[in-house]
Coordinates of C-alpha atoms in Angstrom, one line a residue:
M29 CA 9.4 14.4 5.0
K30 CA 6.2 14.7 6.9
L31 CA 5.2 12.1 9.4
S32 CA 1.5 11.2 9.2
A33 CA -0.6 11.2 12.4
K34 CA -1.0 7.4 11.9
G35 CA 2.8 7.0 11.7
E36 CA 3.3 9.2 14.8
Y37 CA 0.7 7.2 16.8
A38 CA 2.3 3.9 15.7
V39 CA 5.7 5.1 16.9
M40 CA 4.2 6.1 20.2
A41 CA 2.4 2.8 20.6
I42 CA 5.4 0.6 19.8
L43 CA 7.5 2.7 22.1
E44 CA 5.0 2.2 24.9
L45 CA 5.0 -1.5 24.3
A46 CA 8.8 -1.7 24.1
L47 CA 9.2 0.4 27.3
S48 CA 6.9 -2.0 29.2
G49 CA 9.3 -4.9 28.5
G50 CA 7.0 -6.6 26.1
H51 CA 6.1 -9.4 28.6
R52 CA 2.6 -8.4 29.6
P53 CA -0.1 -7.3 27.2
I54 CA -1.2 -3.7 27.2
Q55 CA -4.7 -2.7 26.3
V56 CA -5.3 -0.1 23.6
K57 CA -7.2 2.0 26.1
A58 CA -4.2 2.2 28.4
I59 CA -1.8 3.2 25.5
A60 CA -4.3 5.7 24.2
R61 CA -4.9 7.3 27.6
K62 CA -1.1 7.5 28.4
Q63 CA -0.2 8.9 25.0
G64 CA -3.2 11.1 24.4
I65 CA -4.3 9.2 21.3
P66 CA -8.0 8.7 20.3
V67 CA -8.9 5.1 21.1
R68 CA -10.7 4.4 17.8
F69 CA -7.8 5.7 15.8
L70 CA -5.3 3.7 17.8
E71 CA -7.3 0.6 17.3
Q72 CA -6.9 1.1 13.5
V73 CA -3.1 1.7 13.9
M74 CA -2.7 -1.5 16.1
S75 CA -4.6 -3.5 13.5
S76 CA -2.1 -2.3 10.8
L77 CA 0.8 -3.1 13.1
K78 CA -0.6 -6.6 13.7
R79 CA -1.0 -7.2 9.9
A80 CA 2.6 -6.1 9.5
G81 CA 3.7 -8.7 12.1
L82 CA 5.1 -6.1 14.5
V83 CA 2.6 -6.7 17.3
E84 CA 0.5 -9.7 18.5
S85 CA -2.9 -9.4 20.2
I86 CA -3.9 -11.5 23.2
R87 CA -7.6 -12.0 23.8
G88 CA -9.3 -12.0 27.2
A89 CA -9.8 -9.8 30.2
Q90 CA -6.1 -9.5 30.7
G91 CA -5.4 -9.3 27.0
G92 CA -4.0 -6.5 24.9
Y93 CA -1.0 -6.1 22.6
V94 CA 2.6 -7.3 22.9
L95 CA 5.5 -6.8 20.6
A96 CA 5.9 -9.7 18.1
K97 CA 9.7 -9.0 17.9
A98 CA 12.3 -7.7 20.2
P99 CA 12.6 -3.9 20.3
A100 CA 16.1 -4.2 18.7
E101 CA 14.6 -5.9 15.7
I102 CA 11.9 -3.3 15.0
R103 CA 13.4 -0.4 13.0
L104 CA 11.7 2.9 12.6
G105 CA 11.8 2.7 8.8
D106 CA 10.1 -0.7 8.9
L107 CA 7.4 0.6 11.2
L108 CA 6.7 3.7 9.0
Q109 CA 6.6 1.5 5.9
A110 CA 4.1 -0.8 7.6
I111 CA 1.8 2.1 8.4
D112 CA 2.2 4.5 5.5
G113 CA 3.6 2.4 2.7
P114 CA 6.9 3.2 1.0
L115 CA 9.1 5.8 2.8
P116 CA 8.4 9.3 1.7
S117 CA 11.0 10.9 -0.4
A118 CA 12.2 14.4 -1.0
D119 CA 11.6 14.8 -4.7
G120 CA 13.3 18.1 -5.1
T121 CA 10.2 19.7 -6.6
T122 CA 10.2 23.4 -6.1
D123 CA 7.3 25.8 -5.8
R124 CA 8.3 27.1 -9.3
D125 CA 7.8 23.5 -10.7
R126 CA 4.5 23.1 -9.0
R127 CA 3.1 26.4 -10.2
G128 CA 4.3 25.8 -13.8
Y129 CA 6.7 28.7 -13.9
G130 CA 9.8 28.5 -16.1
E131 CA 10.7 26.4 -19.0
K132 CA 10.1 22.7 -19.0
E133 CA 12.8 22.1 -21.5
D134 CA 16.1 20.6 -20.6
L135 CA 17.6 22.8 -17.9
G136 CA 21.1 21.4 -18.3
A137 CA 23.7 20.2 -15.9
E138 CA 22.3 22.2 -13.0
Q139 CA 19.0 20.4 -13.0
G140 CA 20.8 17.0 -13.2
L141 CA 23.0 18.1 -10.3
I142 CA 19.9 19.0 -8.2
K143 CA 18.3 15.7 -9.0
E144 CA 21.4 13.9 -7.9
L145 CA 21.4 15.9 -4.7
W146 CA 17.8 14.9 -3.9
A147 CA 18.7 11.3 -4.6
E148 CA 21.5 11.5 -2.0
V149 CA 19.1 13.1 0.5
N150 CA 16.6 10.2 0.0
V151 CA 19.3 7.6 0.5
S152 CA 20.4 9.3 3.7
L153 CA 16.9 9.7 5.0
E154 CA 16.2 6.0 4.4
G155 CA 19.5 5.1 6.1
V156 CA 18.7 7.1 9.2
L157 CA 15.2 5.7 9.5
N158 CA 16.5 2.1 9.1
A159 CA 19.4 2.6 11.5
I160 CA 17.1 3.6 14.4
N161 CA 15.5 0.7 16.3
F162 CA 13.1 0.7 19.3
E163 CA 15.6 -0.6 21.8
E164 CA 17.6 2.6 21.0
L165 CA 14.5 4.8 21.3
C166 CA 13.7 3.2 24.7
E167 CA 17.2 4.0 25.9
R168 CA 16.9 7.6 24.7
K169 CA 13.5 7.9 26.6
R170 CA 15.0 6.5 29.8
K171 CA 17.9 8.8 29.6
K172 CA 15.6 11.8 29.2
D173 CA 13.5 10.6 32.1
R174 CA 16.7 10.3 34.3
Q175 CA 17.7 13.8 33.3
R176 CA 14.3 15.2 34.1
I177 CA 14.4 13.5 37.6
L178 CA 17.9 14.9 38.2
M179 CA 16.8 18.5 37.3
Y180 CA 14.1 18.4 40.1
H181 CA 16.8 17.9 42.7
I182 CA 18.8 21.0 41.8

């Protein structure tokens, strides 16, 4: 599975909003600066997130974006689907298949076994992506930050 740049930026933006507590709006420029994301690209990402109902925009001088849901209600899988469409799957296609090597006839039980294996991988991947929410990601980030602070005092 490859995460698109748009998907990665969306994760970073939602995480930034979730870490802020979600009570005050954050401007796109501030998120872009802090996360190192091009502003114009992030504006497109935020527009997609708004259409998906994951963020709300607030107009005005003190405006910006806030989460439309609690961080615990936003799952990583939902976010990636909102940005990139259906979750990518591992199709089990090999380099040999893509290059046209080998017979395309029935390859027997082994081929069926491999297809079943990839189906299991896809179910597991979707399960993991849908099990992770942004409240959990915020806690992971805070834990890493605490560890980093502790290391400076050694």
